[in-house]
mmCIF file of N, CA, C and O in Angstrom:
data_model
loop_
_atom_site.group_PDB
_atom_site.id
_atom_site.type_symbol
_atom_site.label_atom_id
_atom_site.label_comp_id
_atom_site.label_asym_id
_atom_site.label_seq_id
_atom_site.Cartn_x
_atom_site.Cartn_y
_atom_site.Cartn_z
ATOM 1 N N UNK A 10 11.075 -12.475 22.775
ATOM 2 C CA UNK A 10 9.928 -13.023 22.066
ATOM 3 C C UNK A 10 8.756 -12.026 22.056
ATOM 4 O O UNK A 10 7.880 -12.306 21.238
ATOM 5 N N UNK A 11 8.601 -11.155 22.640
ATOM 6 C CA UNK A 11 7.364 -10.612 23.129
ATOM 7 C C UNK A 11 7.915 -9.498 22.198
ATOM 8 O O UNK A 11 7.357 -9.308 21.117
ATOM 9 N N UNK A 12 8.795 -8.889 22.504
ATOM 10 C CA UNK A 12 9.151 -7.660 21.032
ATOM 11 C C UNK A 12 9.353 -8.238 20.190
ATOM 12 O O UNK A 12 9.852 -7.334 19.518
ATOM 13 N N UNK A 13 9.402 -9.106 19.548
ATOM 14 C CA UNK A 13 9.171 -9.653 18.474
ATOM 15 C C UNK A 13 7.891 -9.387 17.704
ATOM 16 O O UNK A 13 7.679 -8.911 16.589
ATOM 17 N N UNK A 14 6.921 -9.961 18.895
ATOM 18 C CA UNK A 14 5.633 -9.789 18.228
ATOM 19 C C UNK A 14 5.239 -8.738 19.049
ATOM 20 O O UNK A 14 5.220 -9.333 20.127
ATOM 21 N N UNK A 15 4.926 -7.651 19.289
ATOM 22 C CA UNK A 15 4.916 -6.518 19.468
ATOM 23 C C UNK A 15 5.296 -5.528 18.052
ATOM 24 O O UNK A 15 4.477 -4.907 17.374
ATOM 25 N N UNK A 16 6.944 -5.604 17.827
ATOM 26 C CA UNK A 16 7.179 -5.428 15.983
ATOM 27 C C UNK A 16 6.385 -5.744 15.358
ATOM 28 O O UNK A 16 5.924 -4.778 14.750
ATOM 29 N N UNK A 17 5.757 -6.925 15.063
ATOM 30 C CA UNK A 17 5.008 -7.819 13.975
ATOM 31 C C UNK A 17 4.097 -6.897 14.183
ATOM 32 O O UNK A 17 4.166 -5.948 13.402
ATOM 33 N N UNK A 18 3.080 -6.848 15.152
ATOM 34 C CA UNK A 18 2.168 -6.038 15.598
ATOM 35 C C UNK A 18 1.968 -4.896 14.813
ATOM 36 O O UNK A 18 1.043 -4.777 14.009
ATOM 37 N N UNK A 19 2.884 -4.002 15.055
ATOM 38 C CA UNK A 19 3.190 -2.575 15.192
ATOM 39 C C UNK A 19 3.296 -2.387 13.298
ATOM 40 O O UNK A 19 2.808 -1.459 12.653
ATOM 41 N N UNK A 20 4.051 -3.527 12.770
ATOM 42 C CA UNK A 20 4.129 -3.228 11.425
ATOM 43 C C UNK A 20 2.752 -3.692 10.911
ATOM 44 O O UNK A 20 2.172 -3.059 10.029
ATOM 45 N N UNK A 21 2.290 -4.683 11.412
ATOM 46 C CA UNK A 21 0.821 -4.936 10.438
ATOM 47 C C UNK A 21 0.100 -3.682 10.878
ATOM 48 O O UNK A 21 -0.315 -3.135 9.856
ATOM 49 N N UNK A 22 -0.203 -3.048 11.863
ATOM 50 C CA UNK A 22 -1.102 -2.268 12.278
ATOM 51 C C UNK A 22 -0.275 -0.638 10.849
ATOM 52 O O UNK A 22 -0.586 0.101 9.915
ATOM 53 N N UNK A 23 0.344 -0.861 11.348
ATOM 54 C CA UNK A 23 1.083 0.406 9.756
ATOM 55 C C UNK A 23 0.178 -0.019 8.490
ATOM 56 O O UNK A 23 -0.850 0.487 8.038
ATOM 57 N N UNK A 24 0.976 -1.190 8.065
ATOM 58 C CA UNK A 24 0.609 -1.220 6.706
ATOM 59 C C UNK A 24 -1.108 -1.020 6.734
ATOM 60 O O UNK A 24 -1.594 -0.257 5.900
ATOM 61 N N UNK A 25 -2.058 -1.762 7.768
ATOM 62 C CA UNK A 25 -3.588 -1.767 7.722
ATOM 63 C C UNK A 25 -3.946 -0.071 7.450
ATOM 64 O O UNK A 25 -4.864 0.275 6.707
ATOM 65 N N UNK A 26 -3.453 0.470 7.858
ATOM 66 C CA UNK A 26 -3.907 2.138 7.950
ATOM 67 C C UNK A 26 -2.953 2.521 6.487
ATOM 68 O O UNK A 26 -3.795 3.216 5.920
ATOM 69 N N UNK A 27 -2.088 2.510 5.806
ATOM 70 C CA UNK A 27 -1.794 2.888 4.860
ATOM 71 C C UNK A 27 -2.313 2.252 3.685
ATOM 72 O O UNK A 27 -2.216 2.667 2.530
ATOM 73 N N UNK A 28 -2.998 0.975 4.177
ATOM 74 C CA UNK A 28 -3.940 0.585 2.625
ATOM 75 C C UNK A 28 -5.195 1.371 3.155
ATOM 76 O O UNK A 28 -5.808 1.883 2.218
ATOM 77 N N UNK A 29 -5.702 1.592 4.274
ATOM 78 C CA UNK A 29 -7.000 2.304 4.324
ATOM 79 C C UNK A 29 -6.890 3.756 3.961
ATOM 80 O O UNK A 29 -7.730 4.271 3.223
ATOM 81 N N UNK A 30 -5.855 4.449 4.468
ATOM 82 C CA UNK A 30 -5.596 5.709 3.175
ATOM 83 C C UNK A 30 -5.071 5.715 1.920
ATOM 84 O O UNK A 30 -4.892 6.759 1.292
ATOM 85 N N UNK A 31 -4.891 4.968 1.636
ATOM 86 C CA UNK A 31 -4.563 4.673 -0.270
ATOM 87 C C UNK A 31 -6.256 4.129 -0.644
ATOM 88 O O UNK A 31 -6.841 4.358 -1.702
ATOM 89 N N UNK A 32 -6.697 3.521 0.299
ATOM 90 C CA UNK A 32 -7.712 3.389 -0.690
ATOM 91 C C UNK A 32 -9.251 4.270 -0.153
ATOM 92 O O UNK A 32 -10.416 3.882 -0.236
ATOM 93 N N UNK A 33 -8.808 5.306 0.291
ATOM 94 C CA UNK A 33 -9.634 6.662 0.487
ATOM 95 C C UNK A 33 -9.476 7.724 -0.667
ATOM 96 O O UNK A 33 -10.088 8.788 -0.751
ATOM 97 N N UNK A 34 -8.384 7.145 -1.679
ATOM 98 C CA UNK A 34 -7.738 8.119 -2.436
ATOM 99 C C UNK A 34 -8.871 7.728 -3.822
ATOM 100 O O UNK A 34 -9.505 6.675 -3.888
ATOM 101 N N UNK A 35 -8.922 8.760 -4.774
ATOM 102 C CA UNK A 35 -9.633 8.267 -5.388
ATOM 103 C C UNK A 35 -8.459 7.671 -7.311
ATOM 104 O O UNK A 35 -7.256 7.908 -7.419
ATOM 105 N N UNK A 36 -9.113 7.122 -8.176
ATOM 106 C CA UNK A 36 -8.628 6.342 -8.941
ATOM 107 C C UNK A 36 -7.206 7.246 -9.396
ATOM 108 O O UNK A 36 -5.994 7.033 -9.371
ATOM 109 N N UNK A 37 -8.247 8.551 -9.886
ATOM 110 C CA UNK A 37 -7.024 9.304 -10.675
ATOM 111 C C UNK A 37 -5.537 9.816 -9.560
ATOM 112 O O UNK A 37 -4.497 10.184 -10.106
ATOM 113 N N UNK A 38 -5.610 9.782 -8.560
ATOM 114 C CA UNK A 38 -4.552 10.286 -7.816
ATOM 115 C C UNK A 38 -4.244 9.365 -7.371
ATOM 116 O O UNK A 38 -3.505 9.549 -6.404
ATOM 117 N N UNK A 39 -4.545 7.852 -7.705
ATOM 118 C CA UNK A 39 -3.730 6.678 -7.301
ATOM 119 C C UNK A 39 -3.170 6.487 -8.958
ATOM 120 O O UNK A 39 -2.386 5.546 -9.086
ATOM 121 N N UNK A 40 -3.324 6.871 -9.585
ATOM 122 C CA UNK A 40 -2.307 6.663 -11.349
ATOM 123 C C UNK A 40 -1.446 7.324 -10.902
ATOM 124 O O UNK A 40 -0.314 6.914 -10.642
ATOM 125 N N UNK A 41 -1.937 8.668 -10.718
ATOM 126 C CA UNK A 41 -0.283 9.851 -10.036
ATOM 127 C C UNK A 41 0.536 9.612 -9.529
ATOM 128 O O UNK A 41 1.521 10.332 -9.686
ATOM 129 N N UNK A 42 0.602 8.620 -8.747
ATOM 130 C CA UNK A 42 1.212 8.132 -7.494
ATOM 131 C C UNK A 42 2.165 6.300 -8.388
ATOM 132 O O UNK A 42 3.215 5.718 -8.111
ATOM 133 N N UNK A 43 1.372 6.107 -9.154
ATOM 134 C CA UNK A 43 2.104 5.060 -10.155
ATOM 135 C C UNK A 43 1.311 3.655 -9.654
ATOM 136 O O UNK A 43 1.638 2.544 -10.071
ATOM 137 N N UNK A 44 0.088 3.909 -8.580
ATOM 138 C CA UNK A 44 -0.557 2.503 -8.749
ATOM 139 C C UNK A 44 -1.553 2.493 -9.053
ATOM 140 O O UNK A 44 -1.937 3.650 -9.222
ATOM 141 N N UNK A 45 -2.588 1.505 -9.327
ATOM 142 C CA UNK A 45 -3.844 1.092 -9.497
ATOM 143 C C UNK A 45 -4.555 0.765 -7.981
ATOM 144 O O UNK A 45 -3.963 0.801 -6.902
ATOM 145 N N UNK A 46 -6.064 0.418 -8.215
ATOM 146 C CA UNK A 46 -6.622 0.091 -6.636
ATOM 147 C C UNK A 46 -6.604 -1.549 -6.698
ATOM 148 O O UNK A 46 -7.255 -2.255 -5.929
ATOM 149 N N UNK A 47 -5.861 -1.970 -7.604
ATOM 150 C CA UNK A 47 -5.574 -3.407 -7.164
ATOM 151 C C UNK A 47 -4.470 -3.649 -6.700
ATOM 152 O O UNK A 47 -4.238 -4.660 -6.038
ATOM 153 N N UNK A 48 -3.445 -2.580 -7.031
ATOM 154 C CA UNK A 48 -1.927 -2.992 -6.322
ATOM 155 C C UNK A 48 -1.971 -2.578 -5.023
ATOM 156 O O UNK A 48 -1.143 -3.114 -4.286
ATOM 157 N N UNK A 49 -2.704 -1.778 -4.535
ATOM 158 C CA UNK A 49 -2.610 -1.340 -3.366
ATOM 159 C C UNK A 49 -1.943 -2.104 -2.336
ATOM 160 O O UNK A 49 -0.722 -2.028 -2.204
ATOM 161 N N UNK A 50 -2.550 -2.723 -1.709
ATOM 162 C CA UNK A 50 -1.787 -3.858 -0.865
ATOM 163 C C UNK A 50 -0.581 -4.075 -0.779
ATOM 164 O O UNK A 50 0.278 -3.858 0.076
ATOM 165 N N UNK A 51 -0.612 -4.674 -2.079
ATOM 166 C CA UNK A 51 0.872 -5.290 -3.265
ATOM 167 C C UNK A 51 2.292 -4.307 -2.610
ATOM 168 O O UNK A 51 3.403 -4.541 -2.135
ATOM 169 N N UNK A 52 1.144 -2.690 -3.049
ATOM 170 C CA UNK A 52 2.576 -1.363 -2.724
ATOM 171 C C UNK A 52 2.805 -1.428 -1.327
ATOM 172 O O UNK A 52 3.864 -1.612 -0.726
ATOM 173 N N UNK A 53 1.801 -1.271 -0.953
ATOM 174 C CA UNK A 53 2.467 -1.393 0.524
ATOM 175 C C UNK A 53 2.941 -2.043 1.196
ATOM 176 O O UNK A 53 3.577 -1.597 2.151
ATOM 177 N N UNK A 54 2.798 -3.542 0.923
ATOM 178 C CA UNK A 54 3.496 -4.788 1.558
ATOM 179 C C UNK A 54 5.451 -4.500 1.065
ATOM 180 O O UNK A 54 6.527 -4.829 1.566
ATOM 181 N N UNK A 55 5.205 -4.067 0.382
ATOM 182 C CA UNK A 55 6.812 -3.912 -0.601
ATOM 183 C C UNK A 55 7.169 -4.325 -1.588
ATOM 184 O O UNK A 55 7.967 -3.827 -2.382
ATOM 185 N N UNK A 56 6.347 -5.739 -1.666
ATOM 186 C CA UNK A 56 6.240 -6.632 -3.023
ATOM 187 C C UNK A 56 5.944 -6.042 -5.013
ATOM 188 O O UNK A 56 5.855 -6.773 -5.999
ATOM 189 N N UNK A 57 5.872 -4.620 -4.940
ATOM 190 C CA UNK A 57 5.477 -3.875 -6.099
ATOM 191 C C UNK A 57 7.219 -3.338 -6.914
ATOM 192 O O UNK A 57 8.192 -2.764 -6.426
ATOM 193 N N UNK A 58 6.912 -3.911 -8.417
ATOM 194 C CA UNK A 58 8.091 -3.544 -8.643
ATOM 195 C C UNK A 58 7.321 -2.147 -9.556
ATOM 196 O O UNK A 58 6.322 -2.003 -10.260
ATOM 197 N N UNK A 59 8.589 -1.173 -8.995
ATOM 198 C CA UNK A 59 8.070 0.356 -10.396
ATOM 199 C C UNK A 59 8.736 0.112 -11.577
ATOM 200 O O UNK A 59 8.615 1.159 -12.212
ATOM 201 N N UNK A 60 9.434 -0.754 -12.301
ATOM 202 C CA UNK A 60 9.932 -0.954 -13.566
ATOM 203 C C UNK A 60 8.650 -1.807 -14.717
ATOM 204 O O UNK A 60 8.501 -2.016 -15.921
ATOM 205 N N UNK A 61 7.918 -2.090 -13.379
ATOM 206 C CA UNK A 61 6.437 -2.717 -14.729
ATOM 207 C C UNK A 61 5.897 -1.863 -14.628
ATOM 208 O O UNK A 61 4.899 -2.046 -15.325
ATOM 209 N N UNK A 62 5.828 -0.697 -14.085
ATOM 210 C CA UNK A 62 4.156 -0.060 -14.021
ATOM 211 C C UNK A 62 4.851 1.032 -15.431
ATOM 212 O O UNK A 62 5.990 1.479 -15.567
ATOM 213 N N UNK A 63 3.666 1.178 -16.281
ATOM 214 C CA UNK A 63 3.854 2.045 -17.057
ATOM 215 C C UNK A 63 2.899 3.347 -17.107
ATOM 216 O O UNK A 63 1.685 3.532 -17.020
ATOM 217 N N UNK A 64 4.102 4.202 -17.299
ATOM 218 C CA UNK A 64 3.133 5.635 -17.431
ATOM 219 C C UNK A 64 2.268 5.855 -18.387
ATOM 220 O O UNK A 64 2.178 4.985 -19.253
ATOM 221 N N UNK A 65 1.580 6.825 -18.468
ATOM 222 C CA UNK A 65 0.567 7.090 -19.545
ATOM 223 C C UNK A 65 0.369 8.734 -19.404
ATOM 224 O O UNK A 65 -0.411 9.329 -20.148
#
């Protein structure tokens, strides 16, 4: 039980620091990358599909 949430832990504490460097990034090098600063989250949780995002 305790590594359980220890894991849980360990992965929220990931994703918190990879939305805080995605969103240090600025607009145009988050298009590059294929998201917006609203998906952010979205990408990193896993929940982002790349077959909607369209290039430009």
């Amino acid at each position: 039980m305790l590594r359980v949430s220890g894991d849980a832990f360990a992965t929220y504490w990931v994703r918190r620091e990879a939305i805080k460097t995605l969103r240090q990034l600025d607009d145009r090098t988050l298009r590059d990358i294929g998201i917006s600063r609203c998906q952010i989250e979205t990408a990193v949780a896993g929940n982002f599909d790349l077959e909607l995002v369209r290039i430009r």
